[in-house]
Amino acid sequence: MREPTVVGTESNGGSVGSIAQSPPPQALLERLKDYGQEDAFALWDELSPDERDHLVKDIESLDLPRVDRIIRCSLRSQGLPVAAIEPVPERSVSTVEERTMDERERWWKMGLKAISDGKLAVLLLSGGQGTRLGSSDPKGCVNIGLPSGKSLFQLQAERILCVQRLAAQVTSEGGGSGSAAIHWYIMTSPFTDDATRKYFEGHKYFGLESDQVTFFQQGTIPCVSKDGRFIMETPYKVAKAPDGNGGVYSALKSSKLLEDMATRGIKYIDCYGVDNALVRVADPTFLGYFIDKGVSAGAKVVRKAYPQEKVGVFVRRGKGGPLTVVEYSELDPSLASAINQETGRLRFCWSNVCTFASTS
């Protein structure tokens, strides 16, 4: 515990010691009380003036109403049953083995044409650190043990280059000239942004042009205890963590990148998570299929290997409801093992591999 600040005051020619007490800003304290977070000021009296100033600014930077809504929603959902769900309709899925050669060729060419016209952007969700791999570096920088020694970032950059060459080849064969570059938007976090930028700069963007890569940061959200109270990283700083892949929406908006995409003439977005060494970045067939179906969003899926496999699955929320993902921890074991009598497959078999397409 720090020593209290002592100031000397003159009284009748003598020196009298007194402790300088400065309470937290009343208005901010009342706001914290409204949300049950006044404990953030619990160690106020032990802080130096600079630390107090840091704590006030840290709390003022939080969107308390939004954070409170998230916390309350999370606490209310604990222990509640998952809402009624239905399997994804068979007609909504195109499996690899069921596609005809004509369909494959048509979707392939359709996708390459859109890429050649500059209508596709790639959006990488890359805010996480490689802690599970024993590294504090961004996941994309980590050596994952391939014989080539290539990182995830390098693999994905080289695949973008490959698709660009394929699109240029199709354009030249069709009598056109040139082909647009695929713009790569990379979402980082405050914890990985600087290291990610330096990694790309140090490797000369793996052959890509620097101006076709845009980095932007996702937001953060306070860490909370099981009862919803802020966890303090230090006595004068609230602990925070990246706001997850879902934070991409607010991050794109706050960074004005939706306007940037519109300026570039981008119409379609290929979005995926960084920790996928097998991902087909800017897959022309997937893009062509997406365009052909005329939908606003699509996802690649992989069939579950067995009922207890720990993967989230796509479901339909009720009859005719929207498609969404239910995590394996939320799916009742009886539903996880239920069999579709017509197909012989699991009723809920289409797992989420975090690879999506959408319109911009």
Coordinates of C-alpha atoms in Angstrom, one line a residue:
M1 CA 0.0 0.0 0.0
R2 CA 1.3 3.4 -0.9
E3 CA 2.0 6.1 1.7
P4 CA -0.7 8.8 1.8
T5 CA 0.3 12.2 0.4
V6 CA 1.1 14.6 3.3
V7 CA 0.9 18.3 2.9
G8 CA 2.1 20.9 5.4
T9 CA -0.2 23.7 6.5
E10 CA 0.8 26.6 8.7
S11 CA -1.2 27.3 11.9
N12 CA -0.2 29.8 14.5
G13 CA 3.4 29.6 13.3
G14 CA 3.4 25.8 13.7
S15 CA 3.4 23.0 11.1
V16 CA 0.4 20.6 11.1
G17 CA 0.3 17.4 9.0
S18 CA -2.9 16.5 7.1
I19 CA -3.8 13.9 4.4
A20 CA -4.9 15.3 1.1
Q21 CA -8.2 13.5 0.1
S22 CA -9.7 14.0 -3.3
P23 CA -12.8 11.8 -4.0
P24 CA -13.6 10.4 -7.4
P25 CA -15.5 12.6 -9.7
Q26 CA -19.1 12.5 -8.4
A27 CA -20.9 12.3 -11.7
L28 CA -18.7 9.4 -12.9
L29 CA -19.1 7.6 -9.6
E30 CA -22.9 7.9 -9.9
R31 CA -22.8 6.5 -13.4
L32 CA -20.8 3.5 -12.3
K33 CA -23.2 2.9 -9.4
D34 CA -26.1 2.9 -12.0
Y35 CA -24.4 -0.1 -13.6
G36 CA -23.2 -1.8 -10.4
Q37 CA -19.5 -1.1 -11.3
E38 CA -18.5 1.3 -8.5
D39 CA -15.9 -1.1 -7.3
A40 CA -13.7 0.1 -10.1
F41 CA -12.9 3.0 -7.6
A42 CA -12.3 0.7 -4.7
L43 CA -8.5 1.5 -4.4
W44 CA -8.9 5.2 -5.3
D45 CA -7.3 6.4 -2.0
E46 CA -4.2 4.4 -2.7
L47 CA -3.6 5.9 -6.2
S48 CA -1.2 8.7 -7.1
P49 CA -2.7 11.8 -8.9
D50 CA -1.4 10.5 -12.3
E51 CA -3.0 7.0 -11.7
R52 CA -6.3 8.6 -10.6
D53 CA -6.3 10.6 -13.8
H54 CA -5.5 7.4 -15.8
L55 CA -8.4 5.5 -14.2
V56 CA -10.9 8.3 -14.8
K57 CA -10.0 8.5 -18.5
D58 CA -10.0 4.7 -18.8
I59 CA -13.6 4.5 -17.4
E60 CA -14.8 7.5 -19.4
S61 CA -13.6 5.7 -22.6
L62 CA -16.0 2.8 -22.0
D63 CA -19.4 2.7 -23.6
L64 CA -21.1 1.8 -20.3
P65 CA -24.6 1.3 -21.6
R66 CA -23.4 -1.1 -24.3
V67 CA -21.2 -3.0 -22.0
D68 CA -24.0 -3.3 -19.5
R69 CA -26.4 -4.7 -22.1
I70 CA -23.8 -7.3 -23.1
I71 CA -23.2 -8.3 -19.5
R72 CA -26.9 -8.6 -18.7
C73 CA -27.7 -10.6 -21.9
S74 CA -24.9 -13.0 -21.1
L75 CA -25.9 -13.4 -17.4
R76 CA -29.6 -14.0 -18.4
S77 CA -28.7 -16.6 -21.0
Q78 CA -26.8 -18.8 -18.5
G79 CA -28.6 -22.1 -17.9
L80 CA -31.4 -21.3 -20.4
P81 CA -32.4 -23.9 -22.9
V82 CA -31.5 -23.2 -26.5
A83 CA -34.5 -21.9 -28.5
A84 CA -36.3 -24.4 -30.7
I85 CA -34.1 -25.3 -33.7
E86 CA -34.5 -27.1 -37.0
P87 CA -31.9 -28.7 -39.3
V88 CA -30.6 -26.6 -42.2
P89 CA -32.8 -27.5 -45.3
E90 CA -31.0 -29.8 -47.7
R91 CA -31.8 -27.5 -50.6
S92 CA -29.7 -24.8 -48.9
V93 CA -26.5 -26.8 -49.1
S94 CA -24.5 -27.7 -52.2
T95 CA -22.1 -30.6 -51.4
V96 CA -18.9 -31.2 -53.3
E97 CA -19.9 -34.7 -54.4
E98 CA -23.3 -33.6 -55.8
R99 CA -22.0 -30.9 -58.1
T100 CA -22.0 -31.6 -61.8
M101 CA -18.9 -30.7 -63.9
D102 CA -21.0 -28.0 -65.7
E103 CA -21.9 -26.4 -62.4
R104 CA -18.3 -26.4 -61.2
E105 CA -17.0 -24.9 -64.4
R106 CA -19.7 -22.3 -64.5
W107 CA -19.2 -21.2 -60.9
W108 CA -15.4 -21.2 -61.4
K109 CA -15.5 -18.9 -64.4
M110 CA -18.2 -16.7 -62.8
G111 CA -16.0 -16.2 -59.7
L112 CA -12.9 -15.5 -61.7
K113 CA -14.7 -12.9 -63.8
A114 CA -15.9 -11.1 -60.6
I115 CA -12.4 -11.2 -59.3
S116 CA -10.9 -9.9 -62.5
D117 CA -13.5 -7.0 -62.5
G118 CA -12.3 -6.0 -59.0
K119 CA -15.5 -6.9 -57.3
L120 CA -14.1 -9.1 -54.6
A121 CA -12.3 -8.2 -51.3
V122 CA -10.8 -10.6 -48.8
L123 CA -11.5 -9.9 -45.1
L124 CA -9.3 -11.7 -42.6
L125 CA -10.2 -12.0 -38.9
S126 CA -6.8 -11.9 -37.4
G127 CA -7.0 -10.3 -33.9
G128 CA -5.9 -13.3 -31.8
Q129 CA -2.6 -14.1 -30.4
G130 CA -1.0 -17.6 -30.7
T131 CA -1.2 -18.4 -27.0
R132 CA -2.4 -21.9 -27.6
L133 CA 0.6 -22.4 -29.8
G134 CA 2.9 -21.2 -27.1
S135 CA 3.5 -17.7 -28.6
S136 CA 2.3 -14.2 -27.8
D137 CA 2.8 -13.2 -31.4
P138 CA -0.2 -12.8 -33.7
K139 CA -1.5 -16.2 -34.8
G140 CA -0.7 -15.5 -38.4
C141 CA 3.0 -15.0 -37.7
V142 CA 3.5 -18.3 -35.9
N143 CA 5.5 -21.1 -37.4
I144 CA 2.9 -24.0 -37.4
G145 CA 5.4 -26.7 -38.2
L146 CA 5.0 -27.0 -41.9
P147 CA 8.0 -28.4 -43.8
S148 CA 8.2 -25.2 -45.8
G149 CA 8.3 -23.1 -42.6
K150 CA 5.6 -20.8 -44.0
S151 CA 3.4 -18.9 -41.6
L152 CA -0.4 -18.7 -42.0
F153 CA 0.0 -15.1 -43.3
Q154 CA 2.4 -16.2 -46.0
L155 CA 0.2 -19.2 -47.1
Q156 CA -2.8 -16.9 -47.4
A157 CA -0.9 -14.1 -49.2
E158 CA 0.4 -16.6 -51.7
R159 CA -3.0 -18.0 -52.4
I160 CA -4.3 -14.5 -53.1
L161 CA -1.4 -14.0 -55.6
C162 CA -2.3 -17.3 -57.2
V163 CA -6.0 -16.4 -57.6
Q164 CA -5.0 -13.0 -59.1
R165 CA -2.9 -14.8 -61.7
L166 CA -5.7 -17.2 -62.6
A167 CA -8.1 -14.3 -63.0
A168 CA -5.6 -12.4 -65.2
Q169 CA -5.2 -15.6 -67.3
V170 CA -9.0 -15.9 -67.8
T171 CA -9.2 -12.2 -68.7
S172 CA -6.5 -12.5 -71.3
E173 CA -8.0 -15.7 -72.8
G174 CA -11.3 -13.8 -73.1
G175 CA -9.7 -11.0 -75.0
G176 CA -9.5 -8.6 -72.1
S177 CA -6.4 -6.9 -70.8
G178 CA -5.2 -6.8 -67.2
S179 CA -6.9 -7.9 -64.0
A180 CA -7.7 -6.1 -60.8
A181 CA -5.8 -6.8 -57.6
I182 CA -7.7 -8.4 -54.7
H183 CA -7.8 -6.0 -51.8
W184 CA -7.0 -7.6 -48.5
Y185 CA -8.6 -6.2 -45.3
I186 CA -6.9 -7.5 -42.2
M187 CA -8.6 -7.1 -38.8
T188 CA -6.1 -6.9 -35.9
S189 CA -6.5 -6.1 -32.3
P190 CA -4.8 -3.5 -30.1
F191 CA -2.6 -6.4 -28.9
T192 CA -1.5 -7.6 -32.3
D193 CA -1.8 -4.6 -34.6
D194 CA 1.8 -3.3 -34.4
A195 CA 3.4 -6.7 -34.6
T196 CA 1.2 -7.7 -37.6
R197 CA 2.1 -4.5 -39.6
K198 CA 5.8 -4.9 -38.9
Y199 CA 5.6 -8.6 -39.9
F200 CA 4.1 -7.7 -43.3
E201 CA 6.6 -4.9 -43.8
G202 CA 9.5 -7.1 -42.9
H203 CA 8.4 -9.7 -45.4
K204 CA 7.6 -7.2 -48.2
Y205 CA 3.9 -8.2 -48.0
F206 CA 4.8 -11.6 -49.4
G207 CA 4.7 -10.4 -53.0
L208 CA 1.5 -8.4 -52.7
E209 CA 1.5 -4.6 -53.3
S210 CA 1.5 -2.7 -50.0
D211 CA -1.5 -0.6 -51.1
Q212 CA -3.7 -3.6 -51.6
V213 CA -3.5 -4.5 -47.9
T214 CA -5.4 -2.5 -45.3
F215 CA -5.1 -3.1 -41.6
F216 CA -7.8 -2.1 -39.1
Q217 CA -8.3 -2.8 -35.4
Q218 CA -11.3 -4.5 -33.8
G219 CA -12.5 -3.0 -30.5
T220 CA -12.1 -4.2 -26.9
I221 CA -14.5 -5.0 -24.2
P222 CA -14.0 -5.1 -20.4
C223 CA -13.3 -8.4 -18.8
V224 CA -15.8 -9.3 -16.1
S225 CA -16.2 -11.8 -13.3
K226 CA -18.9 -14.4 -13.1
D227 CA -21.2 -11.9 -11.4
G228 CA -20.6 -9.3 -14.1
R229 CA -18.2 -7.0 -12.2
F230 CA -15.2 -5.4 -14.0
I231 CA -11.9 -7.1 -13.5
M232 CA -9.1 -4.7 -12.9
E233 CA -5.8 -5.2 -14.7
T234 CA -4.2 -2.8 -12.3
P235 CA -5.7 -0.6 -9.6
Y236 CA -6.1 2.2 -12.2
K237 CA -6.9 0.2 -15.4
V238 CA -9.8 -2.0 -16.3
A239 CA -8.8 -5.3 -17.9
K240 CA -9.9 -5.6 -21.5
A241 CA -9.9 -8.2 -24.2
P242 CA -10.7 -8.1 -28.0
D243 CA -14.4 -8.1 -28.7
G244 CA -14.3 -11.3 -30.8
N245 CA -15.0 -11.9 -34.5
G246 CA -18.4 -10.3 -34.1
G247 CA -16.5 -7.0 -33.5
V248 CA -15.7 -6.9 -37.2
Y249 CA -19.0 -5.1 -37.9
S250 CA -18.5 -2.2 -35.6
A251 CA -14.8 -2.1 -36.6
L252 CA -15.6 -1.8 -40.3
K253 CA -18.1 1.0 -39.6
S254 CA -15.9 3.0 -37.2
S255 CA -12.9 2.6 -39.6
K256 CA -15.1 3.8 -42.5
L257 CA -14.0 0.8 -44.5
L258 CA -17.5 0.1 -45.9
E259 CA -17.1 3.5 -47.7
D260 CA -13.7 2.4 -48.8
M261 CA -15.0 -0.8 -50.3
A262 CA -17.7 1.2 -52.1
T263 CA -15.1 3.6 -53.6
R264 CA -13.1 0.6 -54.8
G265 CA -16.2 -0.9 -56.5
I266 CA -16.1 -4.0 -54.3
K267 CA -19.4 -5.9 -54.3
Y268 CA -18.5 -9.2 -52.6
I269 CA -16.5 -10.1 -49.5
D270 CA -14.7 -13.3 -48.7
C271 CA -14.3 -13.5 -45.0
Y272 CA -12.4 -16.1 -42.9
G273 CA -10.5 -16.8 -39.7
V274 CA -6.7 -16.7 -39.7
D275 CA -6.2 -20.0 -37.9
N276 CA -7.1 -22.2 -40.9
A277 CA -4.1 -23.5 -42.8
L278 CA -6.3 -25.2 -45.4
V279 CA -8.5 -22.2 -46.2
R280 CA -9.1 -21.5 -49.9
V281 CA -8.7 -17.7 -49.9
A282 CA -10.8 -16.0 -52.6
D283 CA -12.1 -19.3 -53.8
P284 CA -13.6 -18.7 -57.3
T285 CA -16.0 -21.6 -57.1
F286 CA -17.4 -20.5 -53.8
L287 CA -17.7 -17.0 -55.0
G288 CA -19.4 -18.1 -58.3
Y289 CA -21.8 -20.3 -56.3
F290 CA -22.7 -17.4 -54.0
I291 CA -23.2 -15.0 -57.0
D292 CA -25.3 -17.6 -58.8
K293 CA -27.7 -18.1 -55.9
G294 CA -28.3 -14.4 -55.5
V295 CA -28.2 -14.4 -51.7
S296 CA -26.7 -11.8 -49.3
A297 CA -24.6 -14.2 -47.2
G298 CA -23.2 -17.7 -47.5
A299 CA -20.9 -20.0 -45.6
K300 CA -18.7 -23.0 -46.2
V301 CA -19.4 -26.0 -44.0
V302 CA -17.8 -29.3 -43.2
R303 CA -19.9 -32.4 -42.3
K304 CA -19.4 -33.4 -38.7
A305 CA -17.3 -36.5 -38.3
Y306 CA -19.2 -37.9 -35.2
P307 CA -21.9 -36.7 -32.8
Q308 CA -19.5 -35.5 -30.0
E309 CA -17.2 -33.6 -32.3
K310 CA -16.6 -30.2 -30.7
V311 CA -17.7 -27.9 -33.5
G312 CA -20.5 -25.4 -33.7
V313 CA -23.2 -26.3 -36.2
F314 CA -25.5 -24.3 -38.5
V315 CA -29.2 -24.6 -37.6
R316 CA -32.5 -22.9 -38.4
R317 CA -34.1 -21.0 -35.5
G318 CA -37.6 -22.4 -35.6
K319 CA -39.8 -23.1 -38.7
G320 CA -38.7 -20.8 -41.5
G321 CA -36.4 -18.9 -39.2
P322 CA -32.9 -17.5 -39.9
L323 CA -29.9 -19.7 -40.2
T324 CA -27.4 -19.3 -37.2
V325 CA -24.7 -21.2 -35.4
V326 CA -25.2 -23.2 -32.2
E327 CA -22.0 -24.0 -30.3
Y328 CA -21.4 -27.7 -29.4
S329 CA -21.6 -26.8 -25.7
E330 CA -25.1 -25.5 -26.2
L331 CA -26.5 -28.4 -28.3
D332 CA -28.3 -31.0 -26.3
P333 CA -26.6 -34.5 -26.6
S334 CA -29.8 -36.1 -27.9
L335 CA -30.0 -33.5 -30.7
A336 CA -26.3 -33.9 -31.4
S337 CA -26.7 -37.6 -32.0
A338 CA -30.1 -37.5 -33.8
I339 CA -30.1 -39.1 -37.3
N340 CA -31.9 -37.8 -40.4
Q341 CA -33.7 -41.0 -41.6
E342 CA -33.8 -39.8 -45.2
T343 CA -30.1 -39.0 -45.6
G344 CA -28.6 -41.3 -42.9
R345 CA -26.5 -38.4 -41.7
L346 CA -26.7 -36.5 -38.4
R347 CA -29.7 -34.1 -38.4
F348 CA -27.4 -31.3 -37.3
C349 CA -24.3 -32.1 -39.3
W350 CA -23.1 -28.9 -41.0
S351 CA -20.2 -27.5 -38.9
N352 CA -19.0 -23.9 -39.0
V353 CA -15.5 -23.4 -40.2
C354 CA -15.6 -19.6 -40.1
T355 CA -15.5 -19.1 -43.9
F356 CA -18.1 -16.8 -45.3
A357 CA -19.2 -14.8 -48.3
S358 CA -21.4 -11.7 -48.2
T359 CA -22.3 -8.7 -50.3
S360 CA -20.6 -5.5 -49.3

